[in-house]
mmCIF file of C-alpha atoms in Angstrom:
data_model
loop_
_atom_site.group_PDB
_atom_site.id
_atom_site.type_symbol
_atom_site.label_atom_id
_atom_site.label_comp_id
_atom_site.label_asym_id
_atom_site.label_seq_id
_atom_site.Cartn_x
_atom_site.Cartn_y
_atom_site.Cartn_z
ATOM 1 C CA MET E 1 91.855 -263.516 106.183
ATOM 2 C CA ALA E 2 93.553 -261.626 103.424
ATOM 3 C CA ASP E 3 92.510 -263.840 100.652
ATOM 4 C CA PHE E 4 88.950 -263.720 101.717
ATOM 5 C CA ASN E 5 89.022 -259.952 101.442
ATOM 6 C CA LEU E 6 90.818 -259.867 98.047
ATOM 7 C CA ASP E 7 87.815 -262.134 96.705
ATOM 8 C CA ASN E 8 85.350 -259.641 98.305
ATOM 9 C CA VAL E 9 87.023 -256.757 96.374
ATOM 10 C CA THR E 10 87.056 -258.417 93.439
ATOM 11 C CA GLN E 11 83.243 -259.449 93.382
ATOM 12 C CA LEU E 12 82.435 -256.110 94.227
ATOM 13 C CA ARG E 13 84.433 -254.531 91.469
ATOM 14 C CA ALA E 14 82.631 -257.069 89.101
ATOM 15 C CA ARG E 15 79.245 -255.883 90.554
ATOM 16 C CA ALA E 16 80.134 -252.227 90.155
ATOM 17 C CA GLY E 17 81.118 -252.775 86.294
ATOM 18 C CA ASP E 18 77.823 -254.254 85.897
ATOM 19 C CA VAL E 19 75.921 -251.081 87.616
ATOM 20 C CA THR E 20 78.064 -248.723 85.691
ATOM 21 C CA GLN E 21 77.103 -250.464 82.431
ATOM 22 C CA TYR E 22 73.414 -250.423 83.437
ATOM 23 C CA LEU E 23 73.717 -246.669 84.384
ATOM 24 C CA TRP E 24 75.169 -245.859 81.003
ATOM 25 C CA ILE E 25 72.375 -247.460 79.282
ATOM 26 C CA ALA E 26 70.056 -245.625 81.579
ATOM 27 C CA ALA E 27 71.588 -242.284 80.731
ATOM 28 C CA SER E 28 71.772 -243.034 77.069
ATOM 29 C CA ALA E 29 67.967 -243.893 76.966
ATOM 30 C CA VAL E 30 67.059 -240.588 79.300
ATOM 31 C CA ILE E 31 69.225 -238.525 76.779
ATOM 32 C CA LEU E 32 67.516 -240.066 73.713
ATOM 33 C CA VAL E 33 63.955 -239.557 75.238
ATOM 34 C CA ALA E 34 64.850 -236.063 76.006
ATOM 35 C CA MET E 35 66.311 -235.373 72.454
ATOM 36 C CA VAL E 36 63.120 -236.871 71.301
ATOM 37 C CA PHE E 37 61.098 -234.666 73.418
ATOM 38 C CA MET E 38 63.120 -231.553 72.406
ATOM 39 C CA SER E 39 62.735 -232.438 68.745
ATOM 40 C CA PHE E 40 59.050 -232.167 68.744
ATOM 41 C CA THR E 41 56.916 -229.304 69.325
ATOM 42 C CA THR E 42 53.131 -228.695 69.809
ATOM 43 C CA ILE E 43 51.462 -226.257 67.424
ATOM 44 C CA GLU E 44 47.914 -225.306 68.856
ATOM 45 C CA PRO E 45 45.147 -224.236 67.074
ATOM 46 C CA GLY E 46 45.513 -220.384 66.059
ATOM 47 C CA GLN E 47 49.361 -220.772 65.693
ATOM 48 C CA VAL E 48 51.563 -221.155 62.969
ATOM 49 C CA ALA E 49 55.241 -222.341 62.699
ATOM 50 C CA VAL E 50 58.336 -221.546 60.446
ATOM 51 C CA ARG E 51 60.823 -224.330 60.249
ATOM 52 C CA VAL E 52 64.253 -223.238 59.405
ATOM 53 C CA ASN E 53 67.060 -225.275 58.137
ATOM 54 C CA ASN E 54 70.172 -223.829 59.308
ATOM 55 C CA LEU E 55 72.071 -225.724 56.996
ATOM 56 C CA THR E 56 70.738 -224.591 53.643
ATOM 57 C CA GLY E 57 68.771 -221.586 54.968
ATOM 58 C CA SER E 58 65.346 -222.552 53.652
ATOM 59 C CA SER E 59 62.268 -222.275 55.425
ATOM 60 C CA THR E 60 58.887 -223.954 55.432
ATOM 61 C CA ALA E 61 55.774 -222.755 56.760
ATOM 62 C CA VAL E 62 53.667 -225.357 59.042
ATOM 63 C CA THR E 63 49.899 -224.312 59.482
ATOM 64 C CA GLN E 64 48.442 -227.543 60.627
ATOM 65 C CA PRO E 65 48.130 -227.726 64.424
ATOM 66 C CA GLY E 66 49.530 -231.193 66.160
ATOM 67 C CA TRP E 67 53.150 -232.289 66.568
ATOM 68 C CA VAL E 68 56.037 -230.845 64.559
ATOM 69 C CA PHE E 69 59.605 -232.457 64.209
ATOM 70 C CA ARG E 70 62.667 -230.582 63.761
ATOM 71 C CA LEU E 71 66.085 -231.862 63.610
ATOM 72 C CA PRO E 72 68.578 -231.485 66.712
ATOM 73 C CA PHE E 73 71.822 -230.013 67.282
ATOM 74 C CA GLY E 74 70.944 -226.717 65.852
ATOM 75 C CA ILE E 75 70.403 -228.235 62.569
ATOM 76 C CA GLN E 76 66.844 -226.933 62.258
ATOM 77 C CA SER E 77 65.127 -224.499 64.426
ATOM 78 C CA LEU E 78 61.279 -223.802 64.779
ATOM 79 C CA HIS E 79 59.675 -220.668 65.424
ATOM 80 C CA VAL E 80 55.886 -220.447 66.537
ATOM 81 C CA LEU E 81 53.966 -217.385 65.636
ATOM 82 C CA ASP E 82 50.501 -216.230 66.738
ATOM 83 C CA ALA E 83 47.951 -216.391 63.833
ATOM 84 C CA SER E 84 44.883 -216.086 65.805
ATOM 85 C CA PRO E 85 42.645 -212.672 65.434
ATOM 86 C CA GLN E 86 44.280 -209.962 67.601
ATOM 87 C CA THR E 87 42.755 -206.386 68.429
ATOM 88 C CA PHE E 88 44.528 -203.311 67.862
ATOM 89 C CA GLN E 89 42.869 -200.010 69.593
ATOM 90 C CA MET E 90 43.797 -196.273 69.604
ATOM 91 C CA LYS E 91 41.876 -195.087 72.567
ATOM 92 C CA GLY E 92 42.834 -192.770 75.635
ATOM 93 C CA ASP E 93 45.634 -190.304 75.946
ATOM 94 C CA VAL E 94 48.620 -192.646 76.229
ATOM 95 C CA SER E 95 50.051 -195.579 74.612
ATOM 96 C CA GLU E 96 50.167 -198.840 76.827
ATOM 97 C CA ASP E 97 51.834 -201.351 74.366
ATOM 98 C CA ASP E 98 51.960 -202.201 70.913
ATOM 99 C CA LEU E 99 48.367 -203.076 70.765
ATOM 100 C CA HIS E 100 46.960 -200.294 72.829
ATOM 101 C CA VAL E 101 47.992 -196.677 71.819
ATOM 102 C CA GLU E 102 46.548 -193.311 72.009
ATOM 103 C CA LYS E 103 43.339 -192.185 70.246
ATOM 104 C CA LEU E 104 43.323 -191.052 66.605
ATOM 105 C CA THR E 105 43.149 -187.237 65.931
ATOM 106 C CA VAL E 106 42.598 -186.117 62.441
ATOM 107 C CA ARG E 107 42.671 -182.623 60.803
ATOM 108 C CA ALA E 108 39.923 -182.411 58.104
ATOM 109 C CA SER E 109 40.228 -180.779 54.640
ATOM 110 C CA ASP E 110 38.360 -177.697 55.806
ATOM 111 C CA GLY E 111 41.446 -177.291 58.767
ATOM 112 C CA ALA E 112 39.127 -178.087 61.657
ATOM 113 C CA ASN E 113 40.316 -181.036 64.148
ATOM 114 C CA PHE E 114 38.304 -184.115 65.207
ATOM 115 C CA HIS E 115 39.099 -187.386 66.797
ATOM 116 C CA PHE E 116 37.832 -190.766 67.452
ATOM 117 C CA GLU E 117 37.314 -192.048 71.005
ATOM 118 C CA ASP E 118 37.796 -195.901 70.155
ATOM 119 C CA THR E 119 39.216 -197.031 66.841
ATOM 120 C CA THR E 120 39.445 -200.925 66.712
ATOM 121 C CA LEU E 121 41.181 -203.072 64.263
ATOM 122 C CA ILE E 122 41.203 -206.808 63.768
ATOM 123 C CA PHE E 123 44.415 -208.361 62.173
ATOM 124 C CA GLN E 124 45.706 -211.648 61.995
ATOM 125 C CA VAL E 125 48.919 -213.042 60.390
ATOM 126 C CA LEU E 126 48.312 -215.003 57.207
ATOM 127 C CA GLY E 127 49.152 -218.803 57.879
ATOM 128 C CA ASP E 128 50.436 -219.679 54.221
ATOM 129 C CA GLU E 129 52.612 -216.322 54.733
ATOM 130 C CA ALA E 130 54.271 -217.082 57.897
ATOM 131 C CA VAL E 131 57.583 -217.370 56.355
ATOM 132 C CA THR E 132 57.264 -213.950 54.875
ATOM 133 C CA VAL E 133 56.218 -212.671 58.578
ATOM 134 C CA ALA E 134 59.268 -214.337 59.974
ATOM 135 C CA ARG E 135 61.633 -213.185 57.555
ATOM 136 C CA ASP E 136 60.150 -209.382 57.357
ATOM 137 C CA ALA E 137 59.519 -208.937 60.996
ATOM 138 C CA GLY E 138 61.157 -211.438 62.978
ATOM 139 C CA THR E 139 59.962 -214.095 65.657
ATOM 140 C CA GLU E 140 57.172 -214.038 68.104
ATOM 141 C CA TYR E 141 55.111 -210.794 68.095
ATOM 142 C CA ARG E 142 57.561 -208.566 66.567
ATOM 143 C CA TYR E 143 55.018 -207.991 63.444
ATOM 144 C CA ARG E 144 52.546 -206.120 65.746
ATOM 145 C CA ALA E 145 55.151 -203.129 65.367
ATOM 146 C CA TRP E 146 53.907 -202.596 61.820
ATOM 147 C CA ILE E 147 50.209 -201.751 62.811
ATOM 148 C CA LYS E 148 50.582 -198.530 64.648
ATOM 149 C CA PRO E 149 52.503 -196.589 62.138
ATOM 150 C CA TYR E 150 50.504 -197.672 58.913
ATOM 151 C CA ALA E 151 47.230 -197.411 60.727
ATOM 152 C CA ARG E 152 47.664 -194.034 62.367
ATOM 153 C CA ALA E 153 49.016 -192.643 58.901
ATOM 154 C CA ILE E 154 46.409 -194.228 56.776
ATOM 155 C CA LEU E 155 43.585 -193.294 58.650
ATOM 156 C CA ARG E 156 44.721 -189.795 59.208
ATOM 157 C CA ASP E 157 44.845 -189.401 55.397
ATOM 158 C CA GLU E 158 41.606 -190.826 54.516
ATOM 159 C CA PHE E 159 39.896 -189.242 56.955
ATOM 160 C CA GLY E 160 41.377 -185.935 56.408
ATOM 161 C CA ARG E 161 40.047 -186.092 52.948
ATOM 162 C CA GLU E 162 36.547 -185.475 54.489
ATOM 163 C CA SER E 163 35.371 -182.152 55.516
ATOM 164 C CA THR E 164 33.831 -181.766 59.140
ATOM 165 C CA ILE E 165 30.582 -181.640 57.437
ATOM 166 C CA THR E 166 30.848 -184.830 55.336
ATOM 167 C CA VAL E 167 32.835 -186.666 58.033
ATOM 168 C CA SER E 168 29.843 -186.360 60.386
ATOM 169 C CA ASP E 169 27.684 -188.191 58.140
ATOM 170 C CA PRO E 170 27.988 -191.973 59.003
ATOM 171 C CA SER E 171 27.848 -192.998 55.414
ATOM 172 C CA ASN E 172 30.884 -190.933 54.399
ATOM 173 C CA TYR E 173 33.234 -191.826 57.342
ATOM 174 C CA GLY E 174 31.946 -195.371 56.597
ATOM 175 C CA ALA E 175 33.318 -195.126 53.182
ATOM 176 C CA ALA E 176 36.558 -193.491 54.576
ATOM 177 C CA ALA E 177 36.993 -196.525 56.689
ATOM 178 C CA THR E 178 36.697 -198.703 53.905
ATOM 179 C CA ARG E 179 39.166 -196.882 51.953
ATOM 180 C CA ALA E 180 41.548 -196.943 54.756
ATOM 181 C CA GLN E 181 41.158 -200.767 55.296
ATOM 182 C CA ASP E 182 41.768 -201.244 51.652
ATOM 183 C CA ARG E 183 44.948 -199.107 51.674
ATOM 184 C CA LEU E 184 46.285 -200.625 55.007
ATOM 185 C CA ASN E 185 45.942 -203.971 53.546
ATOM 186 C CA ALA E 186 47.898 -203.175 50.449
ATOM 187 C CA PHE E 187 50.822 -202.260 52.527
ATOM 188 C CA LEU E 188 50.392 -205.233 55.167
ATOM 189 C CA LYS E 189 49.423 -208.085 52.751
ATOM 190 C CA PRO E 190 53.033 -208.218 51.048
ATOM 191 C CA HIS E 191 54.506 -208.610 54.642
ATOM 192 C CA GLY E 192 51.883 -211.510 55.470
ATOM 193 C CA VAL E 193 49.491 -209.662 57.770
ATOM 194 C CA VAL E 194 45.822 -208.637 56.951
ATOM 195 C CA VAL E 195 43.285 -206.301 58.782
ATOM 196 C CA THR E 196 39.923 -208.125 58.689
ATOM 197 C CA GLN E 197 37.840 -205.624 60.351
ATOM 198 C CA MET E 198 37.960 -201.934 61.307
ATOM 199 C CA VAL E 199 35.347 -200.360 63.676
ATOM 200 C CA THR E 200 35.503 -196.567 63.908
ATOM 201 C CA PRO E 201 32.827 -194.831 66.078
ATOM 202 C CA ARG E 202 31.399 -191.306 65.210
ATOM 203 C CA PRO E 203 33.993 -188.759 65.218
ATOM 204 C CA LYS E 204 33.897 -186.224 68.214
ATOM 205 C CA PHE E 205 34.269 -182.549 67.597
ATOM 206 C CA ASN E 206 33.899 -179.599 70.053
ATOM 207 C CA SER E 207 31.190 -179.020 72.113
ATOM 208 C CA GLN E 208 29.744 -176.416 69.977
ATOM 209 C CA TYR E 209 30.003 -178.430 66.737
ATOM 210 C CA GLU E 210 28.604 -181.289 68.654
ATOM 211 C CA HIS E 211 25.759 -179.452 69.575
ATOM 212 C CA LEU E 212 25.194 -178.557 65.872
ATOM 213 C CA ILE E 213 25.742 -182.088 64.955
ATOM 214 C CA GLU E 214 23.053 -183.209 67.182
ATOM 215 C CA GLU E 215 20.761 -180.393 66.201
ATOM 216 C CA ARG E 216 21.310 -181.452 62.576
ATOM 217 C CA ASN E 217 20.642 -185.292 63.322
ATOM 218 C CA ARG E 218 17.514 -183.981 65.183
ATOM 219 C CA LEU E 219 16.184 -182.068 62.177
ATOM 220 C CA ARG E 220 17.363 -185.108 59.869
ATOM 221 C CA ASN E 221 15.259 -187.453 62.110
ATOM 222 C CA GLU E 222 12.418 -184.961 61.885
ATOM 223 C CA LEU E 223 12.651 -185.027 57.998
ATOM 224 C CA GLU E 224 12.874 -188.786 57.955
ATOM 225 C CA VAL E 225 9.762 -188.864 60.358
ATOM 226 C CA ILE E 226 7.800 -186.367 57.991
ATOM 227 C CA LYS E 227 9.064 -188.378 54.885
ATOM 228 C CA SER E 228 7.602 -191.538 56.757
ATOM 229 C CA ASN E 229 4.352 -189.680 57.435
ATOM 230 C CA LEU E 230 4.369 -188.773 53.737
ATOM 231 C CA GLU E 231 4.824 -192.081 52.540
ATOM 232 C CA ARG E 232 2.274 -193.479 55.012
ATOM 233 C CA ALA E 233 -0.298 -190.903 53.971
ATOM 234 C CA ALA E 234 0.552 -191.557 50.115
ATOM 235 C CA THR E 235 0.035 -195.346 50.815
ATOM 236 C CA ASP E 236 -3.332 -194.537 52.858
ATOM 237 C CA ARG E 237 -4.317 -192.188 49.786
ATOM 238 C CA GLU E 238 -3.595 -194.950 47.499
ATOM 239 C CA ARG E 239 -5.488 -197.473 49.337
ATOM 240 C CA GLN E 240 -8.372 -195.143 49.520
ATOM 241 C CA LEU E 241 -8.472 -194.426 45.718
ATOM 242 C CA SER E 242 -8.187 -197.882 45.134
ATOM 243 C CA GLU E 243 -11.170 -198.578 47.352
ATOM 244 C CA VAL E 244 -13.065 -195.767 45.824
ATOM 245 C CA ASP E 245 -12.095 -196.830 42.360
ATOM 246 C CA ARG E 246 -13.352 -200.570 43.649
ATOM 247 C CA ASP E 247 -16.531 -199.139 44.818
ATOM 248 C CA GLU E 248 -17.116 -196.823 41.780
ATOM 249 C CA ASN E 249 -16.145 -199.740 39.325
ATOM 250 C CA LYS E 250 -18.562 -202.008 41.244
ATOM 251 C CA LYS E 251 -21.400 -199.450 40.490
ATOM 252 C CA ILE E 252 -20.290 -198.578 37.125
ATOM 253 C CA GLN E 253 -20.430 -202.481 36.600
ATOM 254 C CA GLU E 254 -23.806 -202.735 38.137
ATOM 255 C CA ARG E 255 -25.224 -199.462 36.144
ATOM 256 C CA ARG E 256 -23.547 -200.705 33.051
ATOM 257 C CA ALA E 257 -25.302 -204.340 33.477
ATOM 258 C CA GLU E 258 -28.551 -202.238 34.118
ATOM 259 C CA LEU E 259 -28.073 -200.172 31.027
ATOM 260 C CA GLU E 260 -27.094 -203.248 28.917
ATOM 261 C CA SER E 261 -30.321 -205.092 30.044
ATOM 262 C CA GLU E 262 -32.249 -202.045 29.552
ATOM 263 C CA LEU E 263 -30.618 -201.643 25.936
ATOM 264 C CA ALA E 264 -31.252 -205.282 25.145
ATOM 265 C CA THR E 265 -34.915 -204.748 26.531
ATOM 266 C CA ALA E 266 -35.375 -201.720 24.312
ATOM 267 C CA VAL E 267 -33.445 -203.348 21.223
ATOM 268 C CA ALA E 268 -35.867 -206.306 21.525
ATOM 269 C CA ASP E 269 -39.018 -203.790 21.804
ATOM 270 C CA TYR E 270 -37.549 -202.022 18.908
ATOM 271 C CA GLU E 271 -37.179 -205.002 16.860
ATOM 272 C CA LYS E 272 -40.876 -206.073 17.909
ATOM 273 C CA THR E 273 -42.322 -202.571 16.968
ATOM 274 C CA LYS E 274 -40.362 -202.462 13.741
ATOM 275 C CA ARG E 275 -41.740 -205.866 13.009
ATOM 276 C CA ALA E 276 -45.240 -204.784 14.085
ATOM 277 C CA ALA E 277 -44.740 -201.658 12.132
ATOM 278 C CA ASP E 278 -43.422 -203.597 9.062
ATOM 279 C CA THR E 279 -46.555 -205.842 9.239
ATOM 280 C CA TYR E 280 -48.984 -202.719 9.553
ATOM 281 C CA LYS E 281 -47.145 -201.286 6.749
ATOM 282 C CA ILE E 282 -47.483 -204.194 4.591
ATOM 283 C CA GLU E 283 -51.050 -204.472 5.645
ATOM 284 C CA LYS E 284 -51.910 -201.131 4.824
ATOM 285 C CA ILE E 285 -49.952 -200.932 1.628
ATOM 286 C CA GLY E 286 -51.920 -204.145 0.550
ATOM 287 C CA GLU E 287 -54.966 -202.428 1.636
ATOM 288 C CA GLY E 288 -54.410 -199.274 -0.289
ATOM 289 C CA GLN E 289 -53.070 -201.007 -3.349
ATOM 290 C CA ALA E 290 -56.317 -203.013 -3.040
ATOM 291 C CA LYS E 291 -58.416 -199.843 -2.641
ATOM 292 C CA LEU E 292 -56.294 -198.313 -5.368
ATOM 293 C CA ALA E 293 -57.199 -200.978 -7.624
ATOM 294 C CA ALA E 294 -60.619 -201.046 -6.601
ATOM 295 C CA ALA E 295 -60.808 -197.407 -7.272
ATOM 296 C CA ARG E 296 -58.963 -197.530 -10.610
ATOM 297 C CA ARG E 297 -61.312 -200.021 -11.749
ATOM 298 C CA LYS E 298 -64.276 -198.086 -10.432
ATOM 299 C CA ALA E 299 -62.815 -194.986 -12.112
ATOM 300 C CA GLU E 300 -62.434 -196.972 -15.292
ATOM 301 C CA GLU E 301 -66.046 -198.391 -15.118
ATOM 302 C CA LEU E 302 -67.245 -194.692 -14.331
ATOM 303 C CA ASP E 303 -65.089 -193.461 -17.283
ATOM 304 C CA GLY E 304 -66.599 -195.867 -19.458
ATOM 305 C CA GLN E 305 -70.114 -195.186 -17.940
ATOM 306 C CA LEU E 306 -69.483 -191.419 -18.549
ATOM 307 C CA ALA E 307 -68.138 -192.099 -22.004
ATOM 308 C CA ALA E 308 -71.344 -194.008 -22.556
ATOM 309 C CA ASN E 309 -73.449 -191.483 -21.357
ATOM 310 C CA LEU E 310 -71.644 -188.859 -23.269
ATOM 311 C CA ARG E 311 -72.001 -190.639 -26.376
ATOM 312 C CA ALA E 312 -75.920 -191.277 -25.422
ATOM 313 C CA GLN E 313 -76.267 -187.766 -24.837
ATOM 314 C CA ARG E 314 -74.367 -186.817 -27.890
ATOM 315 C CA ALA E 315 -76.667 -189.205 -29.989
ATOM 316 C CA GLU E 316 -79.749 -187.671 -28.326
ATOM 317 C CA ILE E 317 -78.301 -184.196 -29.177
ATOM 318 C CA GLU E 318 -78.019 -185.278 -32.618
ATOM 319 C CA ALA E 319 -81.197 -187.043 -32.927
ATOM 320 C CA PHE E 320 -82.664 -183.800 -31.245
ATOM 321 C CA ARG E 321 -81.042 -181.466 -33.810
ATOM 322 C CA SER E 322 -82.595 -183.794 -36.670
ATOM 323 C CA GLN E 323 -86.138 -183.956 -35.050
ATOM 324 C CA PRO E 324 -88.697 -181.305 -36.139
ATOM 325 C CA VAL E 325 -90.202 -178.600 -33.810
ATOM 326 C CA GLU E 326 -93.075 -180.497 -32.717
ATOM 327 C CA ARG E 327 -91.000 -183.212 -31.545
ATOM 328 C CA VAL E 328 -88.793 -180.820 -29.589
ATOM 329 C CA MET E 329 -91.798 -179.008 -28.251
ATOM 330 C CA GLU E 330 -93.116 -182.523 -26.967
ATOM 331 C CA ARG E 331 -90.085 -183.382 -25.444
ATOM 332 C CA LEU E 332 -90.043 -180.016 -23.783
ATOM 333 C CA GLY E 333 -93.449 -180.442 -22.529
ATOM 334 C CA GLU E 334 -92.511 -183.652 -21.164
ATOM 335 C CA SER E 335 -89.630 -181.931 -19.182
ATOM 336 C CA LEU E 336 -92.047 -179.285 -18.034
ATOM 337 C CA GLU E 337 -94.660 -181.345 -16.889
ATOM 338 C CA GLY E 338 -96.373 -180.026 -13.807
ATOM 339 C CA VAL E 339 -95.003 -176.588 -14.486
ATOM 340 C CA THR E 340 -97.295 -173.785 -15.263
ATOM 341 C CA ILE E 341 -95.929 -171.584 -17.779
ATOM 342 C CA ASN E 342 -97.741 -168.507 -19.225
ATOM 343 C CA ILE E 343 -96.805 -168.273 -22.845
ATOM 344 C CA GLU E 344 -97.828 -165.482 -25.205
ATOM 345 C CA PRO E 345 -96.765 -166.505 -28.174
ATOM 346 C CA TRP E 346 -95.572 -163.958 -30.882
ATOM 347 C CA ALA E 347 -93.787 -163.990 -33.661
ATOM 348 C CA SER E 348 -91.360 -161.629 -35.546
ATOM 349 C CA ASP E 349 -91.566 -163.175 -38.724
ATOM 350 C CA ALA E 350 -94.192 -165.350 -40.313
ATOM 351 C CA SER E 351 -92.303 -168.655 -39.997
ATOM 352 C CA PRO E 352 -90.599 -168.628 -36.653
ATOM 353 C CA SER E 353 -87.648 -171.026 -35.873
ATOM 354 C CA LYS E 354 -87.467 -170.711 -32.297
ATOM 355 C CA VAL E 355 -89.445 -169.767 -29.359
ATOM 356 C CA VAL E 356 -88.509 -167.072 -26.870
ATOM 357 C CA LEU E 357 -89.423 -167.513 -23.255
ATOM 358 C CA GLU E 358 -89.964 -164.951 -20.963
ATOM 359 C CA GLN E 359 -90.892 -165.206 -17.379
#
């Protein structure tokens, strides 16, 4: 019976050794798997990581989402940072946390105070500068502590340059917000943080000044309406002038066409009349020249005839002078034929040379 029991114990020990070996293998596998899972970390979209080599002190930024490996046993450590856009608000009368603080109050350049009901800044960590963020601020969300002091001081400084009159103009406080964002980034970018957007509502003043601002805005709106009406009136005037010019130009063109037609007709009539006048002139000049030539010929003929008659008369006179008294008396009688003349001849001398006639 004792031998039988000893064999059983021996068998049990052998079996127990085999189970222990399997248990050690299983435990080693579990530890290995656990170490593998502990050596990998998942980086979600919108996150960056800083992998630090604790032996050399070097750090590298991991910006691609996915699985990130680090050496176990403290050789490497991995710090995950939120690189997604985050909102910083200055609103209300009390601070709640690093991202929600009391409203921004500013003293203007003329000494008056105004405030913004809700000032919002959108900022985020620069993924490539994750090492700088972790080195300067630390891990997790410690970089948020920089936003509050920088934002409040710079915004007060930039808006404080404006007076209560100029800051109530949206274009002026918009320019001041742009200057403040530029200055804020000049301080934050070296630490790996950037402000991507800044939203500042219209500044608030006391009730009396708010009323004056509203009144000014109302008058400005009325001025814009008047300007719009003037521009519309100017446009209507230009349109009406264009229409009048178009109509008058049409009339002018029509009248010009009529006048040009009348001018062409008048020129044609003038040329026709001129040609007729030239023809008439040529005809009359020809007729006149012909009549002049005929008259000249007639005059020459008459001149010759007169000259011949003159010569004949002169010849008769000469002949009459040379004829005796009897011939003269004969001729005189011929000329006085049919005329009764009472003649009482007398003589003053014995041999008269002429006869004196008395009636």
